[in-house]
Coordinates of C-alpha atoms in Angstrom, one line a residue:
M13 CA -31.4 64.5 -58.9
S14 CA -34.3 63.3 -57.0
L15 CA -34.6 59.6 -56.1
Y16 CA -38.2 59.8 -56.7
S17 CA -40.8 62.3 -57.8
I18 CA -44.5 62.6 -58.4
V19 CA -45.9 65.6 -60.2
D20 CA -49.6 66.7 -60.4
A21 CA -50.7 63.5 -58.6
Q22 CA -54.6 62.9 -58.3
L23 CA -56.1 60.1 -56.1
A24 CA -59.7 60.1 -54.9
F25 CA -62.0 57.6 -53.1
G26 CA -65.7 58.4 -53.8
H27 CA -66.2 62.2 -53.9
V28 CA -63.2 62.9 -51.5
A29 CA -59.8 63.9 -53.3
L30 CA -57.0 62.5 -51.1
L31 CA -54.4 63.9 -53.6
D32 CA -55.5 66.9 -55.6
H33 CA -52.8 67.9 -58.1
A34 CA -50.1 67.2 -55.5
D35 CA -46.3 67.2 -56.0
F36 CA -43.7 65.3 -54.0
S37 CA -40.1 64.5 -54.4
L38 CA -37.4 62.6 -52.2
E39 CA -33.6 63.5 -52.4
A40 CA -30.9 61.1 -51.5
G41 CA -30.1 61.0 -47.7
E42 CA -33.3 62.9 -46.7
R43 CA -35.5 61.6 -43.8
V44 CA -39.0 62.9 -44.5
G45 CA -41.8 62.7 -41.9
L46 CA -45.4 62.6 -43.4
I47 CA -48.1 64.0 -41.2
G48 CA -51.7 64.9 -41.7
R49 CA -55.2 64.3 -40.3
N50 CA -56.7 60.8 -39.8
G51 CA -58.2 59.8 -43.2
A52 CA -56.2 62.4 -45.2
G53 CA -54.5 59.7 -47.4
K54 CA -51.0 59.3 -45.8
S55 CA -50.9 55.5 -46.1
S56 CA -52.2 55.7 -49.7
L57 CA -49.3 58.1 -50.6
L58 CA -46.7 55.8 -48.8
K59 CA -48.1 52.9 -50.9
I60 CA -47.8 54.9 -54.2
V61 CA -44.1 55.5 -53.4
A62 CA -43.6 51.9 -52.6
A63 CA -45.2 51.0 -56.1
L64 CA -47.8 49.0 -54.3
T65 CA -50.7 51.2 -55.9
Q66 CA -50.9 53.9 -58.6
P67 CA -52.3 57.4 -58.5
D68 CA -55.4 58.1 -60.7
D69 CA -53.4 60.6 -62.6
G70 CA -50.0 62.2 -62.4
L71 CA -46.4 61.8 -63.6
V72 CA -44.2 59.4 -61.5
T73 CA -40.4 59.4 -61.9
R74 CA -38.0 57.1 -60.3
Q75 CA -34.3 56.6 -60.6
Q76 CA -33.2 53.6 -62.6
D77 CA -32.8 50.6 -60.4
L78 CA -34.1 52.4 -57.4
S79 CA -34.6 49.9 -54.4
T80 CA -37.5 50.7 -52.1
V81 CA -38.6 48.6 -49.1
Y82 CA -42.1 49.2 -47.4
V83 CA -42.7 48.3 -43.7
P84 CA -46.4 48.3 -43.0
Q85 CA -48.0 49.4 -39.7
E86 CA -48.8 45.8 -38.9
P87 CA -46.3 43.5 -40.4
E88 CA -47.4 39.9 -41.0
F89 CA -45.1 36.8 -40.7
D90 CA -45.5 33.1 -40.5
P91 CA -45.8 32.5 -36.8
Q92 CA -44.1 29.1 -37.1
A93 CA -41.1 30.6 -39.0
S94 CA -37.8 31.3 -37.4
V95 CA -36.4 34.9 -37.1
F96 CA -33.5 34.0 -39.5
D97 CA -35.8 32.7 -42.2
S98 CA -38.2 35.7 -41.8
V99 CA -35.4 38.2 -42.1
A100 CA -34.0 36.2 -45.1
G101 CA -37.4 36.7 -46.8
G102 CA -36.3 40.2 -47.7
L103 CA -33.6 38.7 -50.0
A104 CA -36.0 36.3 -51.6
H105 CA -35.2 37.7 -55.1
M106 CA -31.5 37.0 -54.5
R107 CA -32.1 33.5 -53.4
A108 CA -34.3 32.9 -56.4
S109 CA -31.5 34.1 -58.7
L110 CA -29.1 31.7 -56.9
D111 CA -31.4 28.9 -57.4
E112 CA -31.8 29.6 -61.0
Y113 CA -28.0 29.8 -61.3
D114 CA -27.6 26.4 -59.9
A115 CA -30.3 25.0 -62.2
V116 CA -28.6 26.6 -65.3
A117 CA -25.3 25.3 -64.1
H118 CA -26.6 21.8 -63.8
A119 CA -28.4 22.1 -67.2
L120 CA -25.2 23.4 -68.8
A121 CA -23.1 20.4 -67.6
A122 CA -25.6 18.1 -69.2
T123 CA -26.2 19.8 -72.5
P124 CA -23.9 19.2 -75.5
E125 CA -22.2 22.1 -77.4
G126 CA -24.7 23.8 -79.8
A127 CA -27.3 26.6 -79.8
E128 CA -29.0 25.5 -76.6
H129 CA -25.6 25.2 -74.8
D130 CA -24.7 28.8 -75.9
A131 CA -28.1 30.2 -74.7
L132 CA -27.6 28.6 -71.3
L133 CA -24.0 29.9 -71.1
A134 CA -25.3 33.4 -71.9
R135 CA -28.0 33.2 -69.3
M136 CA -25.3 32.0 -66.7
N137 CA -23.2 34.9 -67.4
V138 CA -26.0 37.3 -67.0
L139 CA -26.9 35.7 -63.7
Q140 CA -23.4 35.7 -62.4
S141 CA -23.0 39.4 -63.2
S142 CA -26.1 40.2 -61.3
L143 CA -25.2 38.0 -58.3
D144 CA -21.8 39.6 -58.2
A145 CA -23.3 43.1 -58.2
T146 CA -25.6 42.3 -55.3
D147 CA -23.0 40.2 -53.4
A148 CA -25.7 37.6 -53.2
W149 CA -23.1 34.8 -52.7
N150 CA -22.9 35.9 -49.1
W151 CA -26.5 36.3 -48.2
R152 CA -26.4 34.2 -45.2
T153 CA -23.7 36.5 -43.7
R154 CA -25.8 39.5 -44.5
V155 CA -28.7 38.0 -42.6
S156 CA -26.8 37.0 -39.7
T157 CA -25.1 40.3 -39.3
T158 CA -28.3 42.2 -39.6
I159 CA -29.9 40.0 -36.9
A160 CA -26.9 40.5 -34.7
Q161 CA -27.0 44.3 -35.2
L162 CA -30.7 44.4 -34.2
N163 CA -30.2 42.2 -31.1
L164 CA -32.4 39.4 -32.3
D165 CA -32.3 35.7 -31.9
G166 CA -32.2 34.0 -35.2
D167 CA -33.4 30.6 -33.9
A168 CA -36.5 32.2 -32.1
R169 CA -39.9 31.4 -33.4
V170 CA -41.6 34.7 -34.8
G171 CA -45.0 33.7 -33.4
A172 CA -43.6 33.7 -29.7
L173 CA -42.2 37.2 -29.9
S174 CA -43.9 40.3 -28.5
G175 CA -45.2 43.0 -30.8
G176 CA -42.2 45.2 -30.3
M177 CA -39.8 42.3 -31.2
Q178 CA -41.8 41.5 -34.3
K179 CA -41.4 45.1 -35.4
R180 CA -37.7 44.6 -35.0
V181 CA -37.8 41.6 -37.3
A182 CA -39.9 43.6 -39.9
L183 CA -37.1 46.3 -39.8
A184 CA -34.4 43.7 -40.1
Q185 CA -36.1 42.1 -43.1
A186 CA -36.1 45.6 -44.7
L187 CA -32.5 46.6 -43.7
V188 CA -31.0 43.4 -44.9
V189 CA -31.9 44.4 -48.4
D190 CA -29.7 47.7 -48.0
P191 CA -32.4 49.8 -49.8
D192 CA -32.0 53.2 -51.4
V193 CA -35.4 54.3 -49.8
L194 CA -36.9 53.0 -46.6
L195 CA -40.7 53.5 -46.2
L196 CA -42.2 53.1 -42.7
D197 CA -45.8 53.3 -41.7
E198 CA -46.1 54.1 -37.9
P199 CA -42.8 52.5 -36.9
T200 CA -43.1 53.2 -33.2
N201 CA -46.3 51.2 -32.7
H202 CA -45.8 48.5 -30.1
L203 CA -42.3 49.8 -29.2
D204 CA -41.7 50.9 -25.6
F205 CA -39.3 53.8 -24.6
D206 CA -36.1 51.9 -25.0
G207 CA -37.3 50.5 -28.4
I208 CA -38.1 53.8 -29.7
R209 CA -34.8 55.3 -28.7
W210 CA -33.0 52.4 -30.4
L211 CA -35.1 52.8 -33.6
E212 CA -34.2 56.6 -33.6
E213 CA -30.4 55.8 -33.5
L214 CA -30.8 53.2 -36.1
L215 CA -32.6 55.5 -38.6
V216 CA -30.5 58.7 -38.0
N217 CA -27.3 56.5 -38.7
S218 CA -28.9 54.7 -41.8
R219 CA -27.5 55.8 -45.2
A220 CA -30.9 55.0 -46.9
G221 CA -33.4 57.7 -47.7
L222 CA -36.4 57.6 -45.4
F223 CA -40.0 58.4 -45.8
F224 CA -42.2 57.7 -42.7
I225 CA -45.6 58.2 -41.1
T226 CA -45.9 58.9 -37.4
H227 CA -47.9 61.0 -34.9
D228 CA -44.9 60.7 -32.3
R229 CA -43.8 64.4 -32.2
A230 CA -40.6 63.5 -30.3
F231 CA -39.8 61.0 -32.9
L232 CA -40.3 63.5 -35.6
D233 CA -38.1 66.0 -34.0
R234 CA -35.3 63.5 -33.5
V235 CA -35.3 61.8 -36.9
A236 CA -37.0 64.0 -39.6
T237 CA -34.9 66.5 -41.7
R238 CA -38.0 67.6 -43.5
I239 CA -41.8 67.6 -42.7
V240 CA -44.3 67.0 -45.5
E241 CA -48.0 67.7 -44.5
L242 CA -50.9 66.2 -46.5
D243 CA -53.5 69.0 -46.1
R244 CA -56.7 68.9 -48.0
G245 CA -55.2 67.1 -50.9
R246 CA -52.0 69.1 -51.1
L247 CA -48.6 68.2 -50.2
L248 CA -46.8 71.1 -48.3
S249 CA -43.1 70.8 -47.5
Y250 CA -41.4 72.3 -44.4
P251 CA -37.6 72.1 -44.1
G252 CA -36.3 71.0 -40.7
N253 CA -37.9 69.0 -37.8
F254 CA -41.3 69.1 -36.3
S255 CA -40.6 72.1 -34.0
A256 CA -39.6 74.2 -37.2
Y257 CA -42.8 72.9 -38.9
Q258 CA -45.1 74.2 -36.0
T259 CA -43.6 77.8 -36.4
R260 CA -43.9 77.9 -40.2
K261 CA -47.4 76.3 -40.3
A262 CA -48.8 78.9 -37.7
Q263 CA -47.6 81.7 -40.0
Q264 CA -49.0 79.9 -43.1
L265 CA -52.4 79.6 -41.7
E266 CA -52.5 83.1 -40.5
V267 CA -51.7 84.2 -44.0
E268 CA -54.3 81.8 -45.5
R269 CA -57.1 83.2 -43.0
V270 CA -56.4 86.8 -43.9
E271 CA -56.5 86.1 -47.6
N272 CA -59.8 84.2 -47.2
E273 CA -61.3 86.9 -45.2
K274 CA -60.5 89.5 -47.9
F275 CA -61.8 87.1 -50.6
D276 CA -65.1 86.4 -48.8
K277 CA -65.6 90.2 -48.2
L278 CA -65.1 91.1 -51.9
L279 CA -67.4 88.2 -52.9
A280 CA -70.1 89.5 -50.4
Q281 CA -69.9 93.0 -51.9
E282 CA -70.2 91.6 -55.5
E283 CA -73.3 89.5 -54.5
V284 CA -75.0 92.7 -53.2
W285 CA -74.1 94.5 -56.4
I286 CA -75.6 91.7 -58.5
R287 CA -78.8 91.8 -56.6
K288 CA -79.2 95.5 -57.1
G289 CA -79.7 95.0 -60.9
V290 CA -77.2 95.1 -63.8
E291 CA -77.0 97.1 -67.0
A292 CA -76.2 94.0 -69.1
R293 CA -75.2 96.1 -72.2
R294 CA -72.3 97.7 -70.6
T295 CA -69.0 95.9 -71.2
R296 CA -67.7 96.8 -67.7
S297 CA -70.8 95.0 -66.1
V298 CA -70.4 91.9 -68.4
G299 CA -66.9 91.5 -67.2
R300 CA -67.9 92.0 -63.6
I301 CA -70.5 89.3 -63.9
A302 CA -68.0 86.9 -65.5
R303 CA -65.6 87.7 -62.5
L304 CA -68.4 87.1 -60.0
V305 CA -69.1 83.7 -61.6
E306 CA -65.4 82.8 -61.2
M307 CA -65.2 84.0 -57.7
R308 CA -68.3 81.7 -56.9
Q309 CA -66.6 78.8 -58.4
Q310 CA -63.4 79.3 -56.5
R311 CA -65.3 79.7 -53.2
E312 CA -67.2 76.4 -53.9
E313 CA -64.0 74.6 -54.6
R314 CA -62.1 76.0 -51.6
R315 CA -61.4 73.2 -49.1
N316 CA -61.3 74.8 -45.6
V317 CA -59.2 73.6 -42.8
Q318 CA -60.9 70.6 -41.1
G319 CA -62.4 71.6 -37.9
N320 CA -60.9 70.3 -34.6
V321 CA -62.4 68.1 -32.0
K322 CA -64.2 70.0 -29.2
L323 CA -63.3 68.3 -26.0
D324 CA -65.1 69.0 -22.7
V325 CA -64.9 66.4 -19.9
G326 CA -67.9 66.0 -17.5
Q327 CA -66.7 67.2 -14.1
G328 CA -68.0 64.9 -11.3
E329 CA -68.2 65.8 -7.7
R330 CA -64.9 66.6 -5.9
S331 CA -63.2 63.4 -4.5
G332 CA -61.6 63.3 -1.2
K333 CA -58.3 65.0 -0.7
I334 CA -56.4 61.7 -0.7
V335 CA -57.3 59.6 -3.8
A336 CA -55.1 56.6 -2.7
E337 CA -52.4 55.8 -0.1
L338 CA -50.1 52.8 -0.6
T339 CA -47.9 51.5 2.1
D340 CA -45.1 48.8 1.5
V341 CA -47.4 47.3 -1.2
T342 CA -46.3 44.0 -2.8
K343 CA -48.0 42.0 -5.5
R344 CA -46.7 38.7 -6.8
F345 CA -47.8 36.3 -9.7
G346 CA -46.1 33.1 -8.7
E347 CA -42.4 33.7 -8.1
R348 CA -42.4 37.1 -9.9
A349 CA -42.9 40.2 -7.9
V350 CA -44.7 42.7 -10.1
V351 CA -44.9 45.3 -7.4
D352 CA -42.3 45.0 -4.6
R353 CA -42.8 47.2 -1.3
F354 CA -44.0 50.2 -3.1
S355 CA -45.3 53.2 -1.2
S356 CA -47.0 56.5 -2.4
T357 CA -49.7 58.9 -1.9
V358 CA -52.0 60.0 -4.7
M359 CA -53.6 63.4 -4.0
R360 CA -56.7 65.0 -5.7
G361 CA -55.5 66.9 -8.8
D362 CA -52.3 64.8 -9.3
K363 CA -51.5 64.1 -12.9
I364 CA -49.3 60.9 -12.8
G365 CA -47.6 59.0 -15.7
F366 CA -46.7 55.4 -15.5
I367 CA -43.5 54.5 -17.3
G368 CA -42.0 51.1 -17.9
P369 CA -41.3 48.4 -20.6
N370 CA -44.1 46.2 -22.0
G371 CA -45.0 43.7 -19.4
A372 CA -43.6 45.6 -16.5
G373 CA -46.9 45.7 -14.5
K374 CA -48.3 49.1 -15.2
T375 CA -51.8 48.1 -15.4
T376 CA -51.4 45.9 -12.2
L377 CA -50.1 49.0 -10.3
L378 CA -53.0 51.0 -11.5
K379 CA -55.5 48.4 -10.3
L380 CA -53.8 48.4 -6.8
I381 CA -54.0 52.2 -6.6
L382 CA -57.8 52.1 -7.5
G383 CA -58.4 49.3 -5.1
E384 CA -59.6 46.8 -7.8
I385 CA -57.1 44.1 -6.7
A386 CA -55.7 43.5 -3.2
P387 CA -52.1 43.4 -2.5
D388 CA -50.4 40.3 -1.2
E389 CA -48.5 42.4 1.3
G390 CA -48.8 46.0 2.5
K391 CA -51.8 48.3 2.9
V392 CA -53.9 50.2 0.2
R393 CA -56.3 52.9 1.4
V394 CA -58.6 54.3 -1.2
G395 CA -60.1 57.7 -0.9
T396 CA -63.7 58.7 -0.7
N397 CA -66.3 59.7 -3.4
L398 CA -64.2 58.5 -6.4
Q399 CA -65.9 58.6 -9.8
V400 CA -63.5 56.8 -12.2
A401 CA -63.7 56.9 -16.0
Y402 CA -61.5 54.4 -18.0
F403 CA -59.9 54.8 -21.4
D404 CA -59.1 51.3 -22.7
Q405 CA -56.3 51.1 -25.3
M406 CA -58.0 47.9 -26.7
R407 CA -61.3 49.6 -27.0
A408 CA -63.0 46.6 -25.4
Q409 CA -65.6 48.9 -23.9
L410 CA -67.2 49.5 -27.3
D411 CA -69.9 47.3 -28.5
Q412 CA -69.2 46.7 -32.2
E413 CA -72.9 46.3 -33.2
K414 CA -74.2 49.5 -31.4
S415 CA -74.6 52.7 -33.4
L416 CA -72.5 55.7 -32.5
A417 CA -75.5 57.5 -31.0
D418 CA -76.5 54.6 -28.8
T419 CA -72.9 54.3 -27.7
I420 CA -72.9 57.8 -26.4
S421 CA -76.4 58.0 -25.0
P422 CA -78.3 54.7 -24.9
G423 CA -82.1 55.2 -25.4
S424 CA -82.0 58.9 -25.6
D425 CA -81.3 61.7 -28.1
W426 CA -80.0 64.0 -25.4
I427 CA -76.9 64.1 -23.3
E428 CA -75.9 66.4 -20.4
V429 CA -72.2 67.5 -20.1
N430 CA -71.2 69.8 -17.2
G431 CA -74.9 70.8 -16.6
T432 CA -75.5 71.7 -20.3
R433 CA -78.0 69.6 -22.2
K434 CA -76.9 68.8 -25.8
H435 CA -78.5 66.7 -28.7
V436 CA -76.4 63.6 -29.2
M437 CA -75.9 64.6 -32.9
S438 CA -74.4 67.9 -32.0
Y439 CA -72.1 66.2 -29.3
L440 CA -70.9 63.7 -32.0
G441 CA -70.3 66.7 -34.3
D442 CA -67.9 68.0 -31.7
F443 CA -65.9 64.9 -32.3
L444 CA -66.0 65.3 -36.1
F445 CA -68.7 62.6 -36.8
A446 CA -71.1 63.7 -39.4
P447 CA -74.9 63.5 -38.6
E448 CA -75.4 60.8 -41.3
R449 CA -72.8 58.5 -39.5
A450 CA -74.6 58.7 -36.1
R451 CA -76.6 55.5 -36.9
S452 CA -73.6 53.6 -38.4
P453 CA -72.4 50.7 -36.3
V454 CA -69.0 51.1 -34.3
K455 CA -67.5 48.2 -36.4
S456 CA -67.6 50.6 -39.5
L457 CA -65.1 53.0 -37.9
S458 CA -61.3 53.2 -38.4
G459 CA -58.8 53.0 -35.6
G460 CA -58.6 56.7 -35.1
E461 CA -62.4 57.1 -35.2
R462 CA -62.8 54.5 -32.7
N463 CA -60.4 56.3 -30.3
R464 CA -62.3 59.6 -30.9
L465 CA -65.7 57.8 -30.0
L466 CA -64.1 56.3 -26.9
L467 CA -63.0 59.8 -25.9
A468 CA -66.6 61.1 -26.6
R469 CA -68.0 58.3 -24.4
L470 CA -65.5 58.8 -21.7
F471 CA -66.0 62.6 -21.5
A472 CA -69.8 62.4 -21.5
R473 CA -69.8 60.7 -18.0
P474 CA -69.1 62.7 -14.9
A475 CA -65.8 61.7 -13.4
N476 CA -63.1 63.0 -11.0
V477 CA -60.4 60.3 -11.8
L478 CA -59.5 59.7 -15.4
V479 CA -57.6 56.6 -16.2
L480 CA -56.1 56.7 -19.6
D481 CA -54.4 53.6 -21.1
E482 CA -52.5 54.7 -24.3
P483 CA -55.0 57.3 -25.3
T484 CA -52.7 58.7 -28.0
N485 CA -52.8 55.6 -30.4
D486 CA -54.1 56.5 -33.9
L487 CA -54.9 60.1 -32.9
D488 CA -53.7 62.8 -35.2
I489 CA -51.4 65.5 -34.0
P490 CA -54.1 68.4 -33.7
T491 CA -56.3 66.1 -31.6
L492 CA -53.4 65.1 -29.5
E493 CA -52.6 68.8 -28.8
L494 CA -56.2 69.5 -28.0
L495 CA -56.4 66.5 -25.5
E496 CA -53.2 67.9 -23.9
E497 CA -54.8 71.1 -23.3
L498 CA -58.0 69.6 -21.9
L499 CA -56.0 67.4 -19.4
A500 CA -53.8 70.2 -18.2
D501 CA -56.9 72.3 -17.4
Y502 CA -58.7 69.3 -15.8
D503 CA -59.3 69.8 -12.1
G504 CA -59.6 66.1 -11.2
T505 CA -56.9 63.3 -11.0
V506 CA -55.3 61.8 -14.1
L507 CA -53.5 58.4 -14.2
L508 CA -51.8 58.0 -17.6
V509 CA -50.1 55.2 -19.4
S510 CA -48.5 56.3 -22.6
H511 CA -45.3 55.8 -24.8
D512 CA -45.8 59.2 -26.3
R513 CA -42.9 61.1 -24.7
A514 CA -44.2 64.7 -25.8
F515 CA -47.6 63.8 -24.5
L516 CA -46.3 62.8 -21.1
D517 CA -44.1 66.0 -20.8
N518 CA -47.0 68.2 -21.6
V519 CA -49.6 66.6 -19.3
V520 CA -48.1 64.9 -16.2
T521 CA -46.7 66.6 -13.1
S522 CA -44.9 63.4 -11.8
V523 CA -44.1 59.9 -13.2
I524 CA -44.0 56.5 -11.4
A525 CA -41.4 54.4 -13.3
S526 CA -40.4 50.8 -13.2
E527 CA -36.9 50.3 -12.1
G528 CA -37.0 46.5 -12.7
G529 CA -37.6 43.5 -10.6
G530 CA -40.9 44.9 -9.3
L531 CA -39.4 48.1 -7.9
W532 CA -41.2 51.4 -8.7
R533 CA -40.1 54.9 -7.9
E534 CA -41.9 58.3 -8.2
Y535 CA -40.2 61.2 -9.7
V536 CA -41.4 64.8 -10.0
G537 CA -41.9 66.3 -13.4
G538 CA -42.5 64.8 -16.8
F539 CA -40.8 62.2 -19.0
T540 CA -37.7 64.3 -19.7
D541 CA -37.3 65.1 -16.0
W542 CA -37.5 61.3 -15.2
Q543 CA -35.0 60.6 -17.8
T544 CA -32.5 63.2 -16.4
Q545 CA -33.0 62.0 -12.9
S546 CA -32.9 58.4 -13.6
E547 CA -29.7 58.7 -15.6
R548 CA -28.0 60.7 -12.8
A549 CA -29.1 58.1 -10.3
E550 CA -27.7 55.2 -12.4
R551 CA -24.4 57.1 -12.7
L552 CA -24.1 57.7 -9.0
A553 CA -25.1 54.2 -8.2
K554 CA -22.4 52.9 -10.6
E555 CA -19.8 55.2 -9.0
A556 CA -20.7 53.9 -5.5
A557 CA -20.6 50.3 -6.7
D558 CA -17.1 50.8 -8.1
K559 CA -15.9 52.2 -4.8
N560 CA -17.3 49.3 -2.9
A561 CA -16.4 46.6 -5.3
P562 CA -13.7 44.8 -2.9
K563 CA -16.5 44.3 -0.3
A564 CA -18.7 42.5 -2.6
A565 CA -17.3 38.9 -1.9
P566 CA -19.8 37.7 0.8
R567 CA -22.6 37.7 -1.9
E568 CA -21.6 33.9 -2.6
A569 CA -23.6 32.9 0.5
A570 CA -26.9 33.9 -1.0
P571 CA -27.1 31.1 -3.6
K572 CA -26.2 28.5 -1.2
E573 CA -28.9 29.7 1.3
S574 CA -31.6 29.8 -1.5
A575 CA -30.5 26.4 -2.8
A576 CA -31.0 25.0 0.8
G577 CA -34.3 26.6 0.9
R578 CA -35.3 25.0 -2.3
N579 CA -34.2 21.7 -1.0
A580 CA -36.2 22.2 2.0
Q581 CA -39.2 23.1 -0.1
R582 CA -38.8 19.8 -2.1
T583 CA -39.5 17.7 1.1
V584 CA -43.2 19.1 1.1
K585 CA -45.1 16.9 -1.3
L586 CA -47.9 17.7 -3.6
S587 CA -50.1 15.0 -5.2
F588 CA -48.9 13.6 -8.5
K589 CA -51.8 15.3 -10.3
E590 CA -51.0 18.6 -8.6
Q591 CA -47.3 18.4 -9.3
R592 CA -48.0 17.9 -13.0
E593 CA -50.5 20.8 -13.0
L594 CA -48.0 23.0 -11.4
E595 CA -45.4 22.1 -13.9
A596 CA -47.7 22.9 -16.8
L597 CA -49.0 26.2 -15.6
P598 CA -46.0 28.4 -16.7
E599 CA -46.3 27.1 -20.2
T600 CA -50.1 27.6 -20.1
I601 CA -49.8 31.2 -18.8
A602 CA -47.1 32.0 -21.4
A603 CA -49.4 30.6 -24.3
L604 CA -52.3 32.7 -23.0
E605 CA -50.2 35.9 -22.9
A606 CA -48.7 35.2 -26.4
E607 CA -52.3 34.7 -27.7
Q608 CA -53.5 37.9 -26.1
K609 CA -50.6 39.9 -27.5
S610 CA -51.4 38.5 -30.9
I611 CA -55.0 39.4 -30.6
G612 CA -54.1 42.8 -29.4
A613 CA -52.0 43.5 -32.4
Q614 CA -54.8 42.6 -34.7
L615 CA -57.3 44.7 -32.9
E616 CA -55.2 47.8 -32.3
D617 CA -55.5 49.6 -35.6
G618 CA -59.2 48.6 -36.1
S619 CA -58.6 47.3 -39.8
I620 CA -59.9 43.8 -38.8
F621 CA -63.4 45.2 -38.3
A622 CA -63.4 46.6 -41.9
R623 CA -62.3 43.3 -43.3
D624 CA -64.4 40.9 -41.3
A625 CA -66.6 42.5 -38.5
K626 CA -67.7 39.0 -37.2
E627 CA -64.1 38.0 -36.7
G628 CA -63.3 41.3 -35.1
A629 CA -66.1 40.9 -32.5
R630 CA -65.0 37.2 -31.8
L631 CA -61.4 38.5 -31.2
T632 CA -62.7 41.2 -28.8
E633 CA -64.6 38.7 -26.9
R634 CA -61.6 36.2 -26.8
Y635 CA -59.3 39.0 -25.7
A636 CA -61.5 39.7 -22.6
A637 CA -62.0 36.0 -21.9
I638 CA -58.2 35.4 -21.8
D639 CA -58.0 38.0 -19.0
D640 CA -60.3 35.8 -17.0
E641 CA -58.3 32.7 -17.9
L642 CA -55.0 34.3 -17.1
L643 CA -56.4 35.4 -13.6
A644 CA -57.6 31.9 -12.8
A645 CA -54.3 30.4 -13.9
L646 CA -52.3 32.8 -11.8
E647 CA -54.4 32.3 -8.8
R648 CA -54.2 28.5 -9.2
W649 CA -50.4 28.9 -9.5
E650 CA -50.2 30.9 -6.3
E651 CA -52.5 28.3 -4.5
L652 CA -50.2 25.4 -5.6
E653 CA -47.0 27.2 -4.7
A654 CA -48.4 28.1 -1.3
K655 CA -49.3 24.5 -0.7
R656 CA -45.9 23.2 -1.8
K657 CA -44.1 25.6 0.5

């Protein structure tokens, strides 16, 4: 029997039917991945299953006492709360029952025998049975065990955690309930590669039924046992993972195309016949007319496959053969080496992916390669005739108050791409923006639409070096696949930062990966090639370390030497004011980084602009201002450290 089912569901916003007589069911132990175009209604369906909203029409059936937990795309916590208290929030109903049990027990002790005493005793028995069934007496142990399983610190303050760690807290809050069905909206957002792999293992080994939304194709392949596609209001089910879905979907679209062509040909023939005149008295003609009316209605109600984005990047002049040459480059921020003695040569036409955990320094390395910041040590030689186009994951390049047309072509109705002159309305249509939306402000767009607009703006400008920072966020799968094809055929140089493993595999020809401690290494191939090579290198290094283990004793000299160095450094005096300033700088920098991460999480999906456009604009400005404050603080830190030494 299904855990949950919905039959003949209908849901519409305005004239657009998100669910059009749709059917869906979820069986025990299934892991169902929900996919579809941006704006198709995926999140709305997930909220219907979570009982957070209701369809306009349709029959909803749930198993009795079915427990469902919904984890939104952007979970919200009290920033001052501890991780333990936040996770325990998932058991709020149990704790409320325990509080009521204690209150009833105290009232029972103070109430003499009689009708009221009997009523309290009956209530106490009901509560005790419920608490026994859910094992609520041991709720603290459940919370502590879940926190330990997810490698969290129960005493940490949630507001001080990164976006990836906050996502873990949200999952812990859901898993501590031990639900029958787990509902996840974009669970890989804010997670780096290690976090995504950890989540995959967690979900594959979970006993709960799973219904989730994601555009990460590798995640779908690893986790999903069935794919459900929301396509033009209908829910289409495909057994197996994403790779199996792709094969079946292609076959289905071909059958649909052939059937539509036959129908349209027959309709055209009937339209020609009706215009030649009809002998209305003949029964056969009356029936034929009725069939034509029905065919016209069917054609009018048909919802065609939504067109795909038409991508075409403006090709700039050819750059020099060497785009950048780095020799023993080192960049530090205070005592921390973000890049340590890195050497590489970027050639024209290279497509390079940058891989590393959040905060490893991918953006810093990109800026070194492009000559935007100078190294502390080593040499960077930037090539000639570079025309660089940036894709910013925070979309800070977009003016929220400008219209879509002015964002693409300020002060003109025409735009030139690769020597072809195009009207700005037609160009926006290539990116699925209707003409009536061309004068709408940027702040009215959703997260996925902002990404499409940024791509349109990026590709309208001639460039021979594309720098793409998380371009896949919020883009649906068909647009991702089209962007992959465009970048694969692009003649210029591509520098790509992404956590989408399939996207990296399909686009890049080499990766530069963080090895920790400021060390970076270049590998030939895509993400999977890097994974294979790095795992082999780790295994060989471990075997070599085991062989040489007895020779590792002299390492004790290093701490003594560094301690002596530190004592020597202490003999150089700063002024009292400078010493206090130096001691306060790390805390100031950490606070700025935490604030920027918090703002970035709010801006990433674009929903803040729909709720409060002014607040969204203010946060965008603050995000950019923090960059300047961080740079000033880091430079001051370096200056004081240099003086102290």
